[in-house]
mmCIF file of C-alpha atoms in Angstrom:
data_model
loop_
_atom_site.group_PDB
_atom_site.id
_atom_site.type_symbol
_atom_site.label_atom_id
_atom_site.label_comp_id
_atom_site.label_asym_id
_atom_site.label_seq_id
_atom_site.Cartn_x
_atom_site.Cartn_y
_atom_site.Cartn_z
ATOM 1 C CA MET X 17 15.728 -27.752 -29.025
ATOM 2 C CA GLN X 18 18.866 -27.211 -26.967
ATOM 3 C CA ALA X 19 18.779 -23.418 -27.249
ATOM 4 C CA LEU X 20 15.232 -23.328 -25.893
ATOM 5 C CA ASN X 21 16.155 -25.546 -22.956
ATOM 6 C CA GLN X 22 19.018 -23.191 -22.103
ATOM 7 C CA GLU X 23 16.649 -20.226 -22.068
ATOM 8 C CA ARG X 24 14.158 -22.043 -19.863
ATOM 9 C CA LEU X 25 16.832 -23.131 -17.387
ATOM 10 C CA ALA X 26 18.013 -19.527 -17.153
ATOM 11 C CA ARG X 27 14.432 -18.269 -16.577
ATOM 12 C CA ARG X 28 14.474 -16.279 -19.805
ATOM 13 C CA ALA X 29 11.366 -15.987 -21.974
ATOM 14 C CA ALA X 30 11.454 -17.302 -25.530
ATOM 15 C CA VAL X 31 9.022 -17.790 -28.399
ATOM 16 C CA VAL X 32 9.368 -20.544 -31.003
ATOM 17 C CA VAL X 33 7.907 -19.432 -34.351
ATOM 18 C CA THR X 34 6.909 -22.295 -36.649
ATOM 19 C CA ASP X 35 5.796 -21.816 -40.252
ATOM 20 C CA PHE X 36 2.910 -24.179 -40.998
ATOM 21 C CA GLY X 37 3.790 -23.985 -44.696
ATOM 22 C CA ASP X 38 7.296 -25.451 -44.670
ATOM 23 C CA GLY X 39 7.634 -26.539 -41.031
ATOM 24 C CA ALA X 40 10.625 -24.278 -40.434
ATOM 25 C CA SER X 41 11.092 -23.038 -36.859
ATOM 26 C CA ARG X 42 13.157 -20.328 -35.244
ATOM 27 C CA LEU X 43 13.751 -19.258 -31.681
ATOM 28 C CA LEU X 44 13.161 -15.657 -30.649
ATOM 29 C CA ARG X 45 14.488 -14.356 -27.356
ATOM 30 C CA GLN X 46 12.993 -11.464 -25.447
ATOM 31 C CA GLY X 47 14.609 -8.315 -26.783
ATOM 32 C CA ASP X 48 15.253 -9.652 -30.281
ATOM 33 C CA GLU X 49 14.333 -7.134 -32.977
ATOM 34 C CA VAL X 50 11.307 -8.337 -34.959
ATOM 35 C CA ALA X 51 9.570 -5.864 -37.250
ATOM 36 C CA GLY X 52 5.989 -5.480 -38.471
ATOM 37 C CA ALA X 53 2.952 -7.552 -37.597
ATOM 38 C CA LEU X 54 5.053 -10.510 -36.493
ATOM 39 C CA GLY X 55 6.911 -8.264 -34.070
ATOM 40 C CA ASP X 56 3.628 -7.101 -32.559
ATOM 41 C CA ALA X 57 2.412 -10.700 -32.176
ATOM 42 C CA VAL X 58 5.699 -11.817 -30.615
ATOM 43 C CA ARG X 59 5.683 -8.950 -28.114
ATOM 44 C CA GLU X 60 2.139 -9.890 -27.113
ATOM 45 C CA ALA X 61 3.217 -13.512 -26.650
ATOM 46 C CA PHE X 62 6.035 -12.416 -24.339
ATOM 47 C CA CYS X 63 3.657 -10.269 -22.289
ATOM 48 C CA THR X 64 0.780 -12.730 -22.003
ATOM 49 C CA GLY X 65 2.582 -16.061 -22.197
ATOM 50 C CA ARG X 66 -0.157 -17.336 -24.516
ATOM 51 C CA SER X 67 0.657 -19.469 -27.565
ATOM 52 C CA ARG X 68 -1.398 -18.962 -30.720
ATOM 53 C CA SER X 69 -1.370 -19.010 -34.517
ATOM 54 C CA VAL X 70 -1.159 -15.806 -36.562
ATOM 55 C CA VAL X 71 -1.257 -14.961 -40.254
ATOM 56 C CA VAL X 72 1.563 -12.687 -41.374
ATOM 57 C CA GLU X 73 2.049 -11.712 -45.013
ATOM 58 C CA GLY X 74 -0.072 -14.638 -46.166
ATOM 59 C CA ARG X 75 1.808 -17.241 -44.089
ATOM 60 C CA THR X 76 0.302 -19.035 -41.096
ATOM 61 C CA LEU X 77 2.689 -19.130 -38.174
ATOM 62 C CA PHE X 78 2.396 -20.731 -34.766
ATOM 63 C CA LEU X 79 3.897 -18.813 -31.863
ATOM 64 C CA ASN X 80 4.749 -21.160 -29.002
ATOM 65 C CA ALA X 81 5.437 -18.977 -25.964
ATOM 66 C CA HIS X 82 7.741 -20.225 -23.230
ATOM 67 C CA VAL X 83 7.516 -17.749 -20.363
ATOM 68 C CA PRO X 84 9.033 -18.516 -16.938
ATOM 69 C CA PRO X 85 6.432 -19.071 -14.216
ATOM 70 C CA PRO X 86 6.029 -16.006 -12.008
ATOM 71 C CA ARG X 87 7.993 -16.003 -8.783
ATOM 72 C CA LEU X 88 7.308 -14.035 -5.611
ATOM 73 C CA VAL X 89 10.239 -13.217 -3.346
ATOM 74 C CA VAL X 90 9.160 -11.940 0.058
ATOM 75 C CA ILE X 91 11.634 -10.130 2.282
ATOM 76 C CA GLY X 92 10.604 -10.696 5.878
ATOM 77 C CA ALA X 93 9.170 -13.742 7.647
ATOM 78 C CA VAL X 94 6.361 -11.745 9.236
ATOM 79 C CA HIS X 95 2.657 -12.437 9.796
ATOM 80 C CA ILE X 96 1.693 -10.881 6.444
ATOM 81 C CA SER X 97 4.216 -13.169 4.754
ATOM 82 C CA GLN X 98 2.557 -16.259 6.217
ATOM 83 C CA ALA X 99 -0.792 -15.362 4.684
ATOM 84 C CA LEU X 100 0.785 -14.059 1.466
ATOM 85 C CA ALA X 101 2.788 -17.230 0.893
ATOM 86 C CA SER X 102 -0.320 -19.393 1.144
ATOM 87 C CA LEU X 103 -2.372 -17.159 -1.163
ATOM 88 C CA ALA X 104 0.394 -16.769 -3.735
ATOM 89 C CA ARG X 105 1.006 -20.511 -3.954
ATOM 90 C CA THR X 106 -2.709 -21.031 -4.558
ATOM 91 C CA ALA X 107 -2.477 -18.494 -7.402
ATOM 92 C CA GLY X 108 0.384 -20.446 -8.989
ATOM 93 C CA TYR X 109 3.362 -18.422 -7.822
ATOM 94 C CA ALA X 110 6.604 -19.984 -6.668
ATOM 95 C CA VAL X 111 7.270 -18.335 -3.298
ATOM 96 C CA GLU X 112 10.523 -17.702 -1.458
ATOM 97 C CA ILE X 113 10.850 -16.079 1.958
ATOM 98 C CA ILE X 114 14.106 -14.369 2.944
ATOM 99 C CA ASP X 115 14.822 -13.179 6.479
ATOM 100 C CA PRO X 116 18.093 -13.378 8.413
ATOM 101 C CA ARG X 117 16.193 -13.309 11.712
ATOM 102 C CA THR X 118 16.158 -16.988 12.620
ATOM 103 C CA ALA X 119 13.510 -16.495 15.289
ATOM 104 C CA PHE X 120 11.029 -15.599 12.539
ATOM 105 C CA ALA X 121 12.295 -17.637 9.583
ATOM 106 C CA THR X 122 11.377 -21.106 10.801
ATOM 107 C CA PRO X 123 9.925 -24.092 8.912
ATOM 108 C CA GLU X 124 7.177 -24.341 11.530
ATOM 109 C CA ARG X 125 5.877 -20.887 10.572
ATOM 110 C CA PHE X 126 6.294 -21.477 6.818
ATOM 111 C CA PRO X 127 5.619 -25.163 6.102
ATOM 112 C CA GLY X 128 6.241 -26.191 2.512
ATOM 113 C CA VAL X 129 7.691 -22.807 1.515
ATOM 114 C CA THR X 130 11.235 -22.193 0.292
ATOM 115 C CA LEU X 131 12.754 -20.381 3.260
ATOM 116 C CA HIS X 132 16.125 -18.657 3.541
ATOM 117 C CA ALA X 133 17.224 -17.690 7.067
ATOM 118 C CA ARG X 134 20.077 -15.633 5.620
ATOM 119 C CA TRP X 135 20.778 -12.075 4.537
ATOM 120 C CA PRO X 136 19.165 -11.114 1.211
ATOM 121 C CA GLN X 137 22.491 -10.244 -0.430
ATOM 122 C CA GLU X 138 23.706 -13.794 0.185
ATOM 123 C CA VAL X 139 20.573 -15.424 -1.208
ATOM 124 C CA LEU X 140 20.172 -13.134 -4.227
ATOM 125 C CA ALA X 141 23.801 -13.621 -5.213
ATOM 126 C CA GLN X 142 22.983 -17.316 -5.723
ATOM 127 C CA THR X 143 19.445 -16.964 -7.127
ATOM 128 C CA PRO X 144 19.271 -13.563 -8.849
ATOM 129 C CA LEU X 145 16.048 -11.701 -9.414
ATOM 130 C CA ASP X 146 14.656 -11.345 -12.943
ATOM 131 C CA ASP X 147 11.835 -9.671 -14.860
ATOM 132 C CA HIS X 148 9.451 -12.552 -14.127
ATOM 133 C CA THR X 149 9.852 -12.075 -10.392
ATOM 134 C CA ALA X 150 7.887 -9.914 -7.965
ATOM 135 C CA LEU X 151 9.505 -8.656 -4.785
ATOM 136 C CA ALA X 152 7.668 -7.606 -1.632
ATOM 137 C CA ALA X 153 9.748 -6.045 1.170
ATOM 138 C CA LEU X 154 7.886 -6.380 4.446
ATOM 139 C CA THR X 155 10.306 -6.074 7.372
ATOM 140 C CA HIS X 156 10.267 -2.292 8.017
ATOM 141 C CA ASP X 157 14.021 -2.671 8.614
ATOM 142 C CA PRO X 158 16.217 -0.746 6.134
ATOM 143 C CA LYS X 159 19.157 -3.049 6.851
ATOM 144 C CA ILE X 160 17.117 -5.944 5.466
ATOM 145 C CA ASP X 161 14.768 -4.309 2.946
ATOM 146 C CA ASP X 162 16.879 -1.713 1.118
ATOM 147 C CA MET X 163 19.359 -4.000 -0.612
ATOM 148 C CA PRO X 164 16.752 -6.317 -2.213
ATOM 149 C CA LEU X 165 14.698 -3.274 -3.271
ATOM 150 C CA GLN X 166 17.734 -1.938 -5.123
ATOM 151 C CA ALA X 167 18.376 -5.364 -6.639
ATOM 152 C CA ALA X 168 14.751 -5.710 -7.757
ATOM 153 C CA LEU X 169 14.752 -2.339 -9.487
ATOM 154 C CA GLY X 170 18.048 -3.131 -11.180
ATOM 155 C CA ALA X 171 16.807 -6.526 -12.356
ATOM 156 C CA GLY X 172 13.591 -5.139 -13.824
ATOM 157 C CA CYS X 173 11.281 -7.160 -11.582
ATOM 158 C CA PHE X 174 7.720 -6.829 -12.870
ATOM 159 C CA TYR X 175 6.583 -5.780 -9.397
ATOM 160 C CA VAL X 176 8.410 -4.128 -6.500
ATOM 161 C CA GLY X 177 6.488 -3.289 -3.326
ATOM 162 C CA ALA X 178 7.440 -2.156 0.164
ATOM 163 C CA LEU X 179 5.486 -2.074 3.403
ATOM 164 C CA GLY X 180 5.292 1.159 5.363
ATOM 165 C CA SER X 181 3.496 4.460 5.721
ATOM 166 C CA ARG X 182 4.050 7.398 3.374
ATOM 167 C CA LYS X 183 6.372 8.933 5.968
ATOM 168 C CA THR X 184 8.351 5.684 6.155
ATOM 169 C CA HIS X 185 8.541 5.553 2.370
ATOM 170 C CA ALA X 186 9.732 9.167 2.180
ATOM 171 C CA ARG X 187 12.712 8.224 4.328
ATOM 172 C CA ARG X 188 13.235 5.142 2.160
ATOM 173 C CA VAL X 189 13.288 7.328 -0.947
ATOM 174 C CA GLU X 190 16.003 9.501 0.608
ATOM 175 C CA ARG X 191 18.149 6.455 1.335
ATOM 176 C CA LEU X 192 17.711 5.014 -2.151
ATOM 177 C CA GLN X 193 18.523 8.345 -3.762
ATOM 178 C CA ALA X 194 21.666 8.535 -1.639
ATOM 179 C CA ALA X 195 22.534 5.039 -2.893
ATOM 180 C CA GLY X 196 22.416 6.330 -6.473
ATOM 181 C CA LEU X 197 18.981 5.240 -7.693
ATOM 182 C CA SER X 198 17.138 7.590 -10.026
ATOM 183 C CA SER X 199 13.738 9.100 -9.324
ATOM 184 C CA GLU X 200 12.315 7.032 -12.206
ATOM 185 C CA GLN X 201 13.571 3.801 -10.658
ATOM 186 C CA ILE X 202 12.305 4.651 -7.193
ATOM 187 C CA ALA X 203 8.889 5.593 -8.596
ATOM 188 C CA ARG X 204 8.419 1.946 -9.597
ATOM 189 C CA ILE X 205 8.123 0.934 -5.939
ATOM 190 C CA HIS X 206 4.538 0.342 -4.843
ATOM 191 C CA ALA X 207 4.394 2.011 -1.443
ATOM 192 C CA PRO X 208 2.341 1.795 0.637
ATOM 193 C CA ILE X 209 2.201 -1.754 -0.651
ATOM 194 C CA GLY X 210 -0.982 -3.362 -1.971
ATOM 195 C CA ILE X 211 -4.185 -2.237 -3.645
ATOM 196 C CA ASP X 212 -6.202 0.127 -1.467
ATOM 197 C CA ILE X 213 -9.058 -2.017 -0.159
ATOM 198 C CA ALA X 214 -8.997 -0.517 3.347
ATOM 199 C CA ALA X 215 -7.352 -3.750 4.490
ATOM 200 C CA GLU X 216 -6.936 -4.483 8.175
ATOM 201 C CA GLY X 217 -4.824 -7.244 9.640
ATOM 202 C CA PRO X 218 -2.184 -9.476 8.025
ATOM 203 C CA SER X 219 -4.567 -11.637 5.983
ATOM 204 C CA GLU X 220 -6.379 -8.722 4.346
ATOM 205 C CA ILE X 221 -3.104 -6.920 3.664
ATOM 206 C CA ALA X 222 -1.826 -10.103 2.014
ATOM 207 C CA VAL X 223 -4.896 -10.157 -0.249
ATOM 208 C CA ALA X 224 -4.238 -6.531 -1.223
ATOM 209 C CA VAL X 225 -0.578 -7.250 -1.975
ATOM 210 C CA LEU X 226 -1.276 -10.340 -4.078
ATOM 211 C CA ALA X 227 -3.971 -8.499 -6.027
ATOM 212 C CA GLU X 228 -1.441 -5.774 -6.882
ATOM 213 C CA VAL X 229 1.163 -8.375 -7.877
ATOM 214 C CA ILE X 230 -1.291 -10.185 -10.162
ATOM 215 C CA ARG X 231 -2.373 -6.921 -11.795
ATOM 216 C CA ALA X 232 1.246 -5.977 -12.433
ATOM 217 C CA PHE X 233 1.989 -9.386 -13.961
ATOM 218 C CA ARG X 234 -1.068 -9.446 -16.202
ATOM 219 C CA THR X 235 -0.569 -5.893 -17.485
ATOM 220 C CA ARG X 236 3.165 -6.140 -18.252
ATOM 221 C CA GLY X 237 4.036 -4.231 -21.408
ATOM 222 C CA VAL X 238 0.625 -2.566 -21.701
ATOM 223 C CA VAL X 239 1.936 0.943 -21.043
ATOM 224 C CA ALA X 240 4.814 0.495 -23.471
ATOM 225 C CA LYS X 241 2.446 -0.816 -26.129
ATOM 226 C CA GLU X 242 0.106 2.149 -25.673
ATOM 227 C CA HIS X 243 3.011 4.596 -26.004
ATOM 228 C CA ALA X 244 4.160 2.903 -29.201
ATOM 229 C CA ALA X 245 0.708 3.080 -30.808
#
């Protein structure tokens, strides 16, 4: 199906609904209006990425979910990023590291990882963020971190996290507000980054960050579904 291939190439989720009775199929894109029980089942398929059969109004339908694989974009080629890249790849995430500081962003420090030794605005202009991407900003440098944070919030990334203390984040909030972001947008940033497991050292912090990313990915749409109930 050409339309489905176009959606997959563009990293957009789609669900193919096939009627077992007459074999007819149709493609549903994320955001398409679908009412009733079928709409509920389709929304669940988009959130979970699981394909399954459902019975709607006496007809058996198969929902084949095509959800882009999750991607983790890390801003900063730091020690935490080295551990995080390895863990995230093991968990099935495509990982990209972005850092214009060529002394840090080297293939020797990040073997086998997609590495961009360029400014984030250059990289993200070519490979935009999307709602199946998580972004972790880890440099502590506003000149490097702030732009991708704004881009991630604008793109609806399923997870946006930033390293730093509460005091550091308070200053970050001031900058983002001055840049025109709303309080609701800024509140989506997980800061301090990572689940609180009293982590110490880069490896443990990486575990905490990945755990928070996975939780965010697996619970996408849950809050909205609860509010609609």
